[in-house]
XYZ file of C-alpha atoms in Angstrom:
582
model
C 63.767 -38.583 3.145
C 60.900 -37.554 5.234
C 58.230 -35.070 4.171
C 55.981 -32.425 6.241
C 53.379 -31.855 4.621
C 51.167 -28.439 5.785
C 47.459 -28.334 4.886
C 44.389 -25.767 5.702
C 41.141 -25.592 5.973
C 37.733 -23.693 6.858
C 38.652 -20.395 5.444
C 42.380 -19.162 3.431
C 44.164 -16.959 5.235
C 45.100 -18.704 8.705
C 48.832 -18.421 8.363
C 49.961 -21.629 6.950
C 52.847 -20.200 5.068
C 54.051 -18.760 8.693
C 52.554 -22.168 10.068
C 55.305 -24.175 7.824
C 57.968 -21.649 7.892
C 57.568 -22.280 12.178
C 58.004 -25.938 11.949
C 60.990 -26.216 9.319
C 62.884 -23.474 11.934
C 62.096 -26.064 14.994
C 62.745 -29.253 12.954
C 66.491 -27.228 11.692
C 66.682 -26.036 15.269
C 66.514 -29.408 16.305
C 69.669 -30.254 14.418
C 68.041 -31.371 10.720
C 68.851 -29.777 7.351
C 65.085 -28.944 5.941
C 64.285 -27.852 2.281
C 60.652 -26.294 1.069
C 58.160 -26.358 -1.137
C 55.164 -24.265 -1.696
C 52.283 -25.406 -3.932
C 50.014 -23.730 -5.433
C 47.131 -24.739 -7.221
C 46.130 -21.740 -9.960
C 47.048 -22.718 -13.502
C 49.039 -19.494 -13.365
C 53.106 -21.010 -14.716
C 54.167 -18.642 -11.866
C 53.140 -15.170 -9.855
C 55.120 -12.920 -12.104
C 52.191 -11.770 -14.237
C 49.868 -11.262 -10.766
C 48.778 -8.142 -9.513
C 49.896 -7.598 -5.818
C 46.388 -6.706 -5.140
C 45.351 -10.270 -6.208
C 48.230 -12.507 -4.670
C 50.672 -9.841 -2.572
C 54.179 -9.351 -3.444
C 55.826 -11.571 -6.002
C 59.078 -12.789 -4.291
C 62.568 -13.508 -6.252
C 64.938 -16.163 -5.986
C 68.440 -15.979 -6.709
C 67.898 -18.119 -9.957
C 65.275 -15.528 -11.550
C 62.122 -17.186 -10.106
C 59.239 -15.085 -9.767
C 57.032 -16.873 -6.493
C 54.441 -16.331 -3.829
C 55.321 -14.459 -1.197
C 55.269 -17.719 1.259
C 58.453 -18.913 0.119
C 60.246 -15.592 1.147
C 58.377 -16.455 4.781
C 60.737 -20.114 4.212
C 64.067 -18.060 3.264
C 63.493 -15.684 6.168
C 63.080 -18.246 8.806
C 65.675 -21.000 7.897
C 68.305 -18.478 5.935
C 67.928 -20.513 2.943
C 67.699 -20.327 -0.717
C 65.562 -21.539 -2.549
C 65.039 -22.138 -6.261
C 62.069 -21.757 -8.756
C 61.141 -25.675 -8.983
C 60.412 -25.070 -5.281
C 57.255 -23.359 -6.247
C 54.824 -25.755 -7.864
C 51.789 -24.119 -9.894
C 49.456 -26.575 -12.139
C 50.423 -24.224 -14.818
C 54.010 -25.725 -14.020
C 53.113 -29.016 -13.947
C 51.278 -29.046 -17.387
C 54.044 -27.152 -18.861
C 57.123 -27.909 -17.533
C 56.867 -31.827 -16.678
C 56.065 -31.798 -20.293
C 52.632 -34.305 -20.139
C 51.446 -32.215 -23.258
C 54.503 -32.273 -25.202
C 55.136 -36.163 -24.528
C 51.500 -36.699 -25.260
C 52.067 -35.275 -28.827
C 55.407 -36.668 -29.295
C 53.603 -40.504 -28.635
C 55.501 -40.939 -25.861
C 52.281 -42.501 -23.539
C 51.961 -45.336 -27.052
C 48.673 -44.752 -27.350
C 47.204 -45.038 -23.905
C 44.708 -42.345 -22.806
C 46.222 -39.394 -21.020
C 44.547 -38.546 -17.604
C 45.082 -36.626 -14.686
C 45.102 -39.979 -12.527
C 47.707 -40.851 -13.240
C 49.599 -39.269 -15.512
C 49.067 -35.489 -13.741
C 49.652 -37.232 -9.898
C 52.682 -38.914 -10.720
C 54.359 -35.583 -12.845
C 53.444 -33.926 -9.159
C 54.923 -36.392 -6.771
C 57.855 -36.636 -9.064
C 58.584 -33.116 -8.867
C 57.999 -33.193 -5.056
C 60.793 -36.101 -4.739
C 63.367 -34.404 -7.669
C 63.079 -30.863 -5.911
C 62.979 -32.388 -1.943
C 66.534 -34.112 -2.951
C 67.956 -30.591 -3.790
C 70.285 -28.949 -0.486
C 69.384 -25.218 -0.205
C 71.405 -24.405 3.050
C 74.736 -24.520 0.998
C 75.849 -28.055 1.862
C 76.460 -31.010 -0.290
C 74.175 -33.983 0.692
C 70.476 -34.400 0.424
C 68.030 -32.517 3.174
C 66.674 -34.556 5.522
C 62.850 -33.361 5.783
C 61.344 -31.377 2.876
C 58.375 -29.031 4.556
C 55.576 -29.041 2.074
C 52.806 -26.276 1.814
C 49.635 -27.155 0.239
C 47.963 -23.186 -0.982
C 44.183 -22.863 -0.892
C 41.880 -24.997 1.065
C 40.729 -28.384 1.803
C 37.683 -28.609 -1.111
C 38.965 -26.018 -3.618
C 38.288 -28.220 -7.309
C 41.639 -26.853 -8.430
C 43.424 -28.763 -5.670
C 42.194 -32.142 -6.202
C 45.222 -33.502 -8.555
C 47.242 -32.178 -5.949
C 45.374 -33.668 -2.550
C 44.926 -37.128 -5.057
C 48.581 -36.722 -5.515
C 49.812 -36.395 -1.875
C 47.351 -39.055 -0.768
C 49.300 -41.744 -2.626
C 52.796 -39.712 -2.295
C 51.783 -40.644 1.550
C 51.128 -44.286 0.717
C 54.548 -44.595 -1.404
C 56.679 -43.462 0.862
C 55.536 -44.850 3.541
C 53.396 -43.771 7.383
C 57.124 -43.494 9.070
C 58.412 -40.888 6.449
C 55.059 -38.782 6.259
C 53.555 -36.277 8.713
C 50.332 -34.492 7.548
C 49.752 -31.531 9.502
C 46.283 -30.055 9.446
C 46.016 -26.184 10.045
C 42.206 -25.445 10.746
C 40.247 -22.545 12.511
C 38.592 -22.733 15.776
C 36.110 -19.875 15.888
C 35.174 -18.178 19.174
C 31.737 -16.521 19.043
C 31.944 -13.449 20.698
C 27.533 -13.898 21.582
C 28.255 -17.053 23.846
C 31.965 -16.862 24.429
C 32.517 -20.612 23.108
C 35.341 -22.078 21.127
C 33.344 -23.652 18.743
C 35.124 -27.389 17.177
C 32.375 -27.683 14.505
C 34.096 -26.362 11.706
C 37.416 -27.960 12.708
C 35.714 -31.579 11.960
C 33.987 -30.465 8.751
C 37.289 -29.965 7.494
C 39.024 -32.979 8.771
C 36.371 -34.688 7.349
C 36.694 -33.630 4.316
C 40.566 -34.250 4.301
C 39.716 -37.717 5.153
C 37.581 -38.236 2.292
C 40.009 -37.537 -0.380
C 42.791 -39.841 1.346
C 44.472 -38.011 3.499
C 44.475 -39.074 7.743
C 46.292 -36.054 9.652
C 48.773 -36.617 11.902
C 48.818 -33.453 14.058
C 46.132 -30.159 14.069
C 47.118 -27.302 14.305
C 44.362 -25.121 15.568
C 43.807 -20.820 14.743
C 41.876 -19.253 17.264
C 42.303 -16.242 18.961
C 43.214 -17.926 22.622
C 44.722 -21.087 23.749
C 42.311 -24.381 23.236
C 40.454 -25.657 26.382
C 41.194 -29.210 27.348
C 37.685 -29.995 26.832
C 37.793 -28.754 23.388
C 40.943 -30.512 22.427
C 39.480 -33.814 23.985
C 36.550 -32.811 21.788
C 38.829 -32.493 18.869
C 40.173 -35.566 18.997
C 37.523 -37.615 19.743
C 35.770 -36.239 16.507
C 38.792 -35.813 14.008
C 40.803 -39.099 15.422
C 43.828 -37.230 16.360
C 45.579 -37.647 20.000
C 45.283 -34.602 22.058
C 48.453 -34.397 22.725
C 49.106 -34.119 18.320
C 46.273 -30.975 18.828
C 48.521 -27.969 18.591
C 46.808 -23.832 19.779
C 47.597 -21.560 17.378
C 46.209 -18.777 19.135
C 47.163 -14.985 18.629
C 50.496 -13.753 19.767
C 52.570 -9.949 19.859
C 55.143 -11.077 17.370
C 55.597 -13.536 14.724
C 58.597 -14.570 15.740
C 56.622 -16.355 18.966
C 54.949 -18.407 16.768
C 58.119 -21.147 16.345
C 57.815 -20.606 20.071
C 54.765 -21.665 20.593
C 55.122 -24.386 18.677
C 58.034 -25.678 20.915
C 56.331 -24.925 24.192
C 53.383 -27.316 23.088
C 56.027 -29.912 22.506
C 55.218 -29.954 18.685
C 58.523 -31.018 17.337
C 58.478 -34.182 19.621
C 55.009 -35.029 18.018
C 56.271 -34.364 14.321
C 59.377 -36.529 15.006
C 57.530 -39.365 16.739
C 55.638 -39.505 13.565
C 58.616 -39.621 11.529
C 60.898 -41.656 13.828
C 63.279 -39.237 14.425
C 63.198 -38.673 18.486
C 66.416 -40.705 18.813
C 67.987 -38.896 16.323
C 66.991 -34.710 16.936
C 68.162 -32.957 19.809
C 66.142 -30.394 21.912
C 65.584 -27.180 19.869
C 68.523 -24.490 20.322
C 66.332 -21.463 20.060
C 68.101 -19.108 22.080
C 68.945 -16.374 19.527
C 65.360 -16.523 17.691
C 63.483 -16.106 22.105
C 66.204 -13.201 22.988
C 64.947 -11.519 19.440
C 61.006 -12.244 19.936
C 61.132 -10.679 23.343
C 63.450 -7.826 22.737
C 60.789 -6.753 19.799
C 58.040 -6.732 22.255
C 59.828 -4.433 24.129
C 60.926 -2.085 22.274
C 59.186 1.386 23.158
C 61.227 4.494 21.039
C 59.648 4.842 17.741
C 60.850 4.928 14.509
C 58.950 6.265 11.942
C 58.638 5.683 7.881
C 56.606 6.816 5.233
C 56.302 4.112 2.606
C 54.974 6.069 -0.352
C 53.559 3.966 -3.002
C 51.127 2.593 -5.454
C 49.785 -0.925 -3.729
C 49.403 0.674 -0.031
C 45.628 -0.675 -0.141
C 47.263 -3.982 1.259
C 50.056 -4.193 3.148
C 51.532 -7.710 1.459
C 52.008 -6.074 -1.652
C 55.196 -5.039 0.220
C 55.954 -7.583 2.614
C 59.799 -8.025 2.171
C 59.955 -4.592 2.417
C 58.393 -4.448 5.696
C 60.234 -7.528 7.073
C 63.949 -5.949 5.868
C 62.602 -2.637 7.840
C 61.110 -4.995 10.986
C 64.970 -6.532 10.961
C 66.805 -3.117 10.375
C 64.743 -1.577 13.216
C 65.161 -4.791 15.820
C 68.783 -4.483 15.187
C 68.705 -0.334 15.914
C 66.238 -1.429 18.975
C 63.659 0.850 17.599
C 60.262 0.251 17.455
C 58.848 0.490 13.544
C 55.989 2.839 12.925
C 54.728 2.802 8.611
C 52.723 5.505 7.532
C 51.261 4.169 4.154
C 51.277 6.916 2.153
C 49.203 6.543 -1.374
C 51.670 8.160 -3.822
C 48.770 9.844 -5.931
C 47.052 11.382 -3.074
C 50.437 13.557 -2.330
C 49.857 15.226 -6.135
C 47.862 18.605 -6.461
C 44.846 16.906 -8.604
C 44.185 15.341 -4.975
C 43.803 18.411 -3.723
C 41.043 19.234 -5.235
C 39.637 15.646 -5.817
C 40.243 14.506 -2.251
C 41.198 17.119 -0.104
C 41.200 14.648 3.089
C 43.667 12.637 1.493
C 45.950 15.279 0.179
C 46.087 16.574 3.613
C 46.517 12.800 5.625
C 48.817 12.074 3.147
C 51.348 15.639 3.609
C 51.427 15.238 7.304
C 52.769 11.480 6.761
C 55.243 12.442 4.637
C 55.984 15.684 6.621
C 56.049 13.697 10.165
C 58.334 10.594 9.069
C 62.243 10.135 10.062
C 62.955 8.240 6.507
C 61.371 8.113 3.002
C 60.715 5.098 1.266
C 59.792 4.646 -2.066
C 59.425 1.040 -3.474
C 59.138 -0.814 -6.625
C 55.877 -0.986 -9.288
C 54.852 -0.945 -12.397
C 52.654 1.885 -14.383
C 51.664 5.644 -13.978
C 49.429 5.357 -11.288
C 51.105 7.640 -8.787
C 54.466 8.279 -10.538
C 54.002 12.433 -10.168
C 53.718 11.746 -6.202
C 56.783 9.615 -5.905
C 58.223 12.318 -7.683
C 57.220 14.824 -5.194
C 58.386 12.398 -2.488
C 62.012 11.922 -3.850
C 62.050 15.667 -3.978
C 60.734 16.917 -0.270
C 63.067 14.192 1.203
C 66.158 15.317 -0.719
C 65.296 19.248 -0.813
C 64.506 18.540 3.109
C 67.618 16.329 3.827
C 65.262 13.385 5.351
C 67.113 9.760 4.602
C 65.413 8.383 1.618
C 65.873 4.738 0.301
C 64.140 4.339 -3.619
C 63.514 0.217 -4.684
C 63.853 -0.333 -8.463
C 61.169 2.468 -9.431
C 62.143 3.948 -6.147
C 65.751 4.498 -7.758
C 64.356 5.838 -11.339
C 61.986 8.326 -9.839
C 64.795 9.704 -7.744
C 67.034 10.161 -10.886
C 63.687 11.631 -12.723
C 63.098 13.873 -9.973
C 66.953 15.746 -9.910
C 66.627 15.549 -13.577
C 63.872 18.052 -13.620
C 65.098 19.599 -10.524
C 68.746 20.560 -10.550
C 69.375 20.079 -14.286
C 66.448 21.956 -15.488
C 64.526 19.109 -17.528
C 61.151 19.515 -17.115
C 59.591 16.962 -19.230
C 62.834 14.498 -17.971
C 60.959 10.915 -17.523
C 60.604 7.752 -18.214
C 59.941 5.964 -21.438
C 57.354 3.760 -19.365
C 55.576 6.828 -18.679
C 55.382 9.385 -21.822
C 57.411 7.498 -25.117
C 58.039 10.524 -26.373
C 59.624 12.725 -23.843
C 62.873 14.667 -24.916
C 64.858 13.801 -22.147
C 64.522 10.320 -21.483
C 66.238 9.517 -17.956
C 64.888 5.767 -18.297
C 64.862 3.500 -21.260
C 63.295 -0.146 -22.183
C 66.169 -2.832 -21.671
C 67.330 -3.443 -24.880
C 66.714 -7.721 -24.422
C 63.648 -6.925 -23.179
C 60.568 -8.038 -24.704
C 57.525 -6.107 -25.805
C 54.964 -8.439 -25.956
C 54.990 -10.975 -23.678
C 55.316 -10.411 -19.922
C 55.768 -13.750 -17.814
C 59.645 -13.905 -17.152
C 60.731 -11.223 -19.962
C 62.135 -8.848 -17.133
C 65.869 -8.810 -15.894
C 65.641 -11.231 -12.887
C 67.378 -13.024 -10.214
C 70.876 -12.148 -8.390
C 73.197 -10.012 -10.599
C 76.393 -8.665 -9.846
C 76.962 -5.133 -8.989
C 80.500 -3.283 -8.896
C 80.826 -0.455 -6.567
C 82.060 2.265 -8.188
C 84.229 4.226 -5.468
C 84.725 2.927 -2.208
C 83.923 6.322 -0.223
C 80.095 6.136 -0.409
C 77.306 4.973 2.074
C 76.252 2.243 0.328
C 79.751 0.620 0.077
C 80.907 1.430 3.531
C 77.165 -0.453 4.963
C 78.084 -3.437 2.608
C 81.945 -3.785 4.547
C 83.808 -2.008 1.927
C 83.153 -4.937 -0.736
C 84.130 -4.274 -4.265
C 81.025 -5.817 -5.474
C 78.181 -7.455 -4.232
C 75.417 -10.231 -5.293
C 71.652 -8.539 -5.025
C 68.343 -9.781 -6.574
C 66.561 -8.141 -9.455
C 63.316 -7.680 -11.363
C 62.666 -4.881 -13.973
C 62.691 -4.087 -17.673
C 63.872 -0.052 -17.462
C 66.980 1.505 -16.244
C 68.518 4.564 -16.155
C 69.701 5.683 -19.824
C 72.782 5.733 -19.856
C 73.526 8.598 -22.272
C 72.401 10.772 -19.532
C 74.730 9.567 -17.178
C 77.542 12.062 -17.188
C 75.025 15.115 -17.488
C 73.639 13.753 -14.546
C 76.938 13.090 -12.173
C 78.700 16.477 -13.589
C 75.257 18.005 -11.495
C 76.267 15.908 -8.562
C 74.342 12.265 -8.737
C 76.598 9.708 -7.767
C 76.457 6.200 -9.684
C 78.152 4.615 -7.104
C 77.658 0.798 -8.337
C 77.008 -0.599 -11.773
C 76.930 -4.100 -13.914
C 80.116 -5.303 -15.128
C 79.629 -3.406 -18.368
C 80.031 -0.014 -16.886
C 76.820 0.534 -18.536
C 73.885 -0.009 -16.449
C 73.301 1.692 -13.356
C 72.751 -0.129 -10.242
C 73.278 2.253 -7.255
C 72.650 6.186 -7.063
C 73.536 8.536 -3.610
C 73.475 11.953 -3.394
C 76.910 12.961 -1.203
C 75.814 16.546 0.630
C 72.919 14.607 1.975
C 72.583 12.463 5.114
C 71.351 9.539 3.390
C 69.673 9.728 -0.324
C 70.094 6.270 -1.618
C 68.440 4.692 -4.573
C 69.083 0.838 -6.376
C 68.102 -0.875 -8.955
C 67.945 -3.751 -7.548
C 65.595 -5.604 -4.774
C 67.812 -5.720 -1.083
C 64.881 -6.484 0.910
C 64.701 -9.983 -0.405
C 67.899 -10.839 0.973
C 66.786 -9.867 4.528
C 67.232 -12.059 7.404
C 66.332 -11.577 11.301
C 69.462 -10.970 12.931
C 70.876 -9.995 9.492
C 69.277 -6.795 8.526
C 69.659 -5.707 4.662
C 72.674 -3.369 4.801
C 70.421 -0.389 2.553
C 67.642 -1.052 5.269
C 69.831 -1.004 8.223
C 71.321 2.365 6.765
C 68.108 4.243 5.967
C 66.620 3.208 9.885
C 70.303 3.671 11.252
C 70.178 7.689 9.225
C 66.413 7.851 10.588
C 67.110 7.316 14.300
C 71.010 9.464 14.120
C 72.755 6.210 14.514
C 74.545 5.871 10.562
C 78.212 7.260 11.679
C 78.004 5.127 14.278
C 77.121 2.610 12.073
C 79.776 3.178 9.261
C 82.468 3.637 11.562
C 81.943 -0.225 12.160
C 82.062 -0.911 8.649
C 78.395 -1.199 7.987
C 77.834 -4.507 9.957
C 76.512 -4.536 13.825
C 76.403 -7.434 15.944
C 72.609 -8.575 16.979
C 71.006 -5.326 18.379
C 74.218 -4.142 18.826
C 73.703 -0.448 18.121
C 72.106 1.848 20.725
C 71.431 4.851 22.137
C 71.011 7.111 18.945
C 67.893 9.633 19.112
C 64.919 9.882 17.725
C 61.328 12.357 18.127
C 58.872 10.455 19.816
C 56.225 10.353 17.495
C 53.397 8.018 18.179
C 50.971 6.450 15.243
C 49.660 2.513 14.125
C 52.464 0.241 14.887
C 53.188 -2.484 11.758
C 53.561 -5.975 13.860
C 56.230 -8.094 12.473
């Protein structure tokens, strides 16, 4: 087995998640299978209890595991999937390898229970039990397990972890390791001058604790004079030809690029004696997609109307399934971030700006987009969302929330409820379209919701959302929430026209809602965008940018699937506005 380990330092935030997710796509496109794991160092047991404003979107797995977002950047780029015991928290490793409870059950006979070693050697056997584990659907073991150290070189909370890697890298041996060192190389805009200073600091540091790396990887915003590599590697004992430019590039989908035109993969498998046995990357499909998204020009345009707009990871699977959807319409994707309680009439008065900035988003996209969330913060504007794009016929998509605010919002609208809502937002409404889960629970959060893939049954087979899926009688779809659409209220509801169109295997909860005299008004209960891929767009995505940009009959007359970029030509306003950058 041979192990990648991805570190950072200077400052958080270079892109080491992308960083790793680039070199397990070059080491898989160089003919090995490659696994992941993502560590990080909060005592947290896992992100499910973290507010996106604090650690961005909390990303599902198929088996229920609530994650950071990084390890949907590893699914994305090597079409993997992952499991929960990829993501290693210290709040894991006290709990789950069970020190504590072995500590009280005598199992350590008396000795004194430490972090060295007792807390290293939990985490390195979790590294080697989890790297074993094949995640691209194939029997066998992986062959290199890409390993992402969160947080930075110094942080206290890292140090069982860096102690634990250090002698991980002595175990298994200086042929079977490669430490890779991500760093920043300012450029100070006074003097013009990549500046190497901080760069050492860092390596320094890493060298302290036990760690030697084998290749740097340097962030800056242009490509690294050769006086500043040589610098480099005279100072942090590195080769120059193991100092790798990270610099700034149009797409992220040039970053595996770059990687391969600075040779990277050779010096990653001369460290790991693999050059006889890799071939030469096959990147063909991943350039002809990096390129053809820098050049798309006719616009596409969404208004993603929610509660966690303030920062744009809070969504980030739902901006990569729309990036995919609108590669494979070649359209180019505009987001207008539309805070859901500035589109209420207490704005109005409050923020009259805002009201009006956030009206002329709504008012000037091609598709609606309401995702997932938790609280009252904004519910009356998603509301009002749902209801312009269905009373104005613009293709709407609703995400978990997204679904129940629809069914809220036709509720009061066509059926006369007015006080129709959620138990989640007023207990004691009289017409309750959304309930608590009965097995859910009520006072403790962390992993109480219903999560993970669940099965949903397609109800009729002439809808949208079944003709975009290929006319499949059921599909496999990830999920996190503890409401749902009652459903007592179900038959009210379809006798007025709302079409459940997909539900669980009981009949009983409601997975999929369309509206049929409308071009595309589609809500789920479920997550899609987690199952998004580049070069295979979420069918629900693909469908709301294909209805945006008049290309969905074309679309559905192939059965809801389209070859790579193979649909063209539809129209689309030319609208023009802050580009989102995939």
């Amino acid at each position: 087995m041979k192990y990648v380990l991805v570190t950072g330092g200077v400052v958080s935030g270079l892109g080491k998640g992308v960083t790793a997710s680039s070199i397990g796509l070059i080491l898989k496109a160089c003919g090995l299978r490659v696994t992941s794991i993502k560590i990080d160092p909060y005592l947290n047991t896992d992100a499910g209890t973290m507010s996106p404003f604090e650690h961005g979107e909390v990303f599902v797995l198929d088996d229920g595991g609530e994650v950071d977002l990084d390890l949907g950047n590893y699914e994305r780029f090597l079409d993997i999937k992952l499991t929960r015991d990829n993501n290693i928290t210290t709040g894991k490793i006290y709990q789950a390898s069970s020190v504590i409870d072995r500590e009280r059950k005598g199992d350590y006979l008396g000795r004194t229970v430490q972090v060295v070693p007792h807390i290293t050697d939990a985490i390195q056997e979790w590294i080697e039990r989890v790297a074993a584990i094949p995640v691209d659907g194939k029997e066998g073991r992986p062959d290199v397990c890409v390993i992402e150290l969160g947080g930075t070189i110094g942080d206290i909370e890292s140090m069982p972890f860096i102690e634990a890697l250090g002698q991980f890298s002595y175990r298994v041996g200086a042929g079977n390791f490669c430490l890779i060192h991500v760093s920043l190389v300012p450029v100070l805009s006074v003097v013009g001058e990549q500046k190497t200073k901080p760069t050492q600091h860092s390596v320094r540091g890493l060298r302290s604790m036990g760690l030697m790396p084998n290749i740097l990887a340097c962030r800056s915003t242009t490509e690294l004079d050769e006086n500043v590599k040589e610098k480099l590697s005279r100072f942090c004992h590195v080769p120059a030809e193991n100092i790798i430019t990270l610099y700034d590039v149009s797409n992220i989908w040039r970053v595996p690029l770059l990687l391969r035109d600075q040779k990277a993969h050779e010096a990653i498998l001369k460290v790991l004696n693999l050059l006889g046995v890799a071939q030469k990357p096959a990147l063909g499909e991943w350039t002809s997609r990096a390129k053809l998204c820098d050049m798309l020009n006719e616009p596409v345009r969404i208004a993603m109307v929610g509660k966690y707009t303030g920062l744009s990871d809070s969504y980030l699977s739902v901006l990569k399934a729309l990036l995919h959807a609108s590669v494979a319409c070649h359209r180019k994707l505009f987001i207008d971030w539309v805070p859901a309680s500035d589109l209420e009439d207490a704005t109005a008065e409050e923020n009259p700006d805002g009201y009006k900035a956030a009206w002329s988003f709504l008012r000037g996209a091609d598709a609606v987009l309401v995702p997932g969330g938790f609280g009252d913060r904004g519910v009356e504007g998603k509301i009002i969302a749902a209801n312009y794009a269905r009373q104005n016929k613009i293709p709407y998509l609703g995400i978990c929330l997204g679904m129940q605010i629809a069914v809220i919002e036709f509720a009061r609208s066509v059926l006369g409820m007015q006080d129709a809502n959620s138990t989640e937002f007023d207990p004691y409404t009289q017409n309750p379209c959304v309930i608590f889960m009965p097995e859910g629970s009520k006072t403790h959060m962390g992993g109480t919701m219903r999560l993970g893939s669940r099965r949903t049954y397609f109800q009729v087979s002439d809808c949208k959302s079944a003709k975009l899926y290929g006319n499949k009688s059921f599909i496999d779809e990830r999920h996190r929430h503890r409401y749902e659409v009652n459903p007592d209220m179900v038959e009210q509801l379809e006798n007025s026209g709302l079409c459940f169109t997909g539900k669980d295997e009981s009949g009983q909860r409601m997975e999929i809602v369309e509206l049929r005299n409308h071009p595309y008004f589609i809500g789920v209960q479920f997550h899609p965008e987690f199952k998004s891929r580049p070069g295979k767009p979420s069918a629900l995505f693909l469908g709301l940018i294909a209805a945006a940009c008049g290309q969905l009959d074309a679309l559905l007359k192939k059965g809801g699937t389209t070859k790579a970029y193979g649909l063209s030509n539809g129209t689309s306003p030319h609208r023009y506005g802050n580009t989102i950058k995939p």
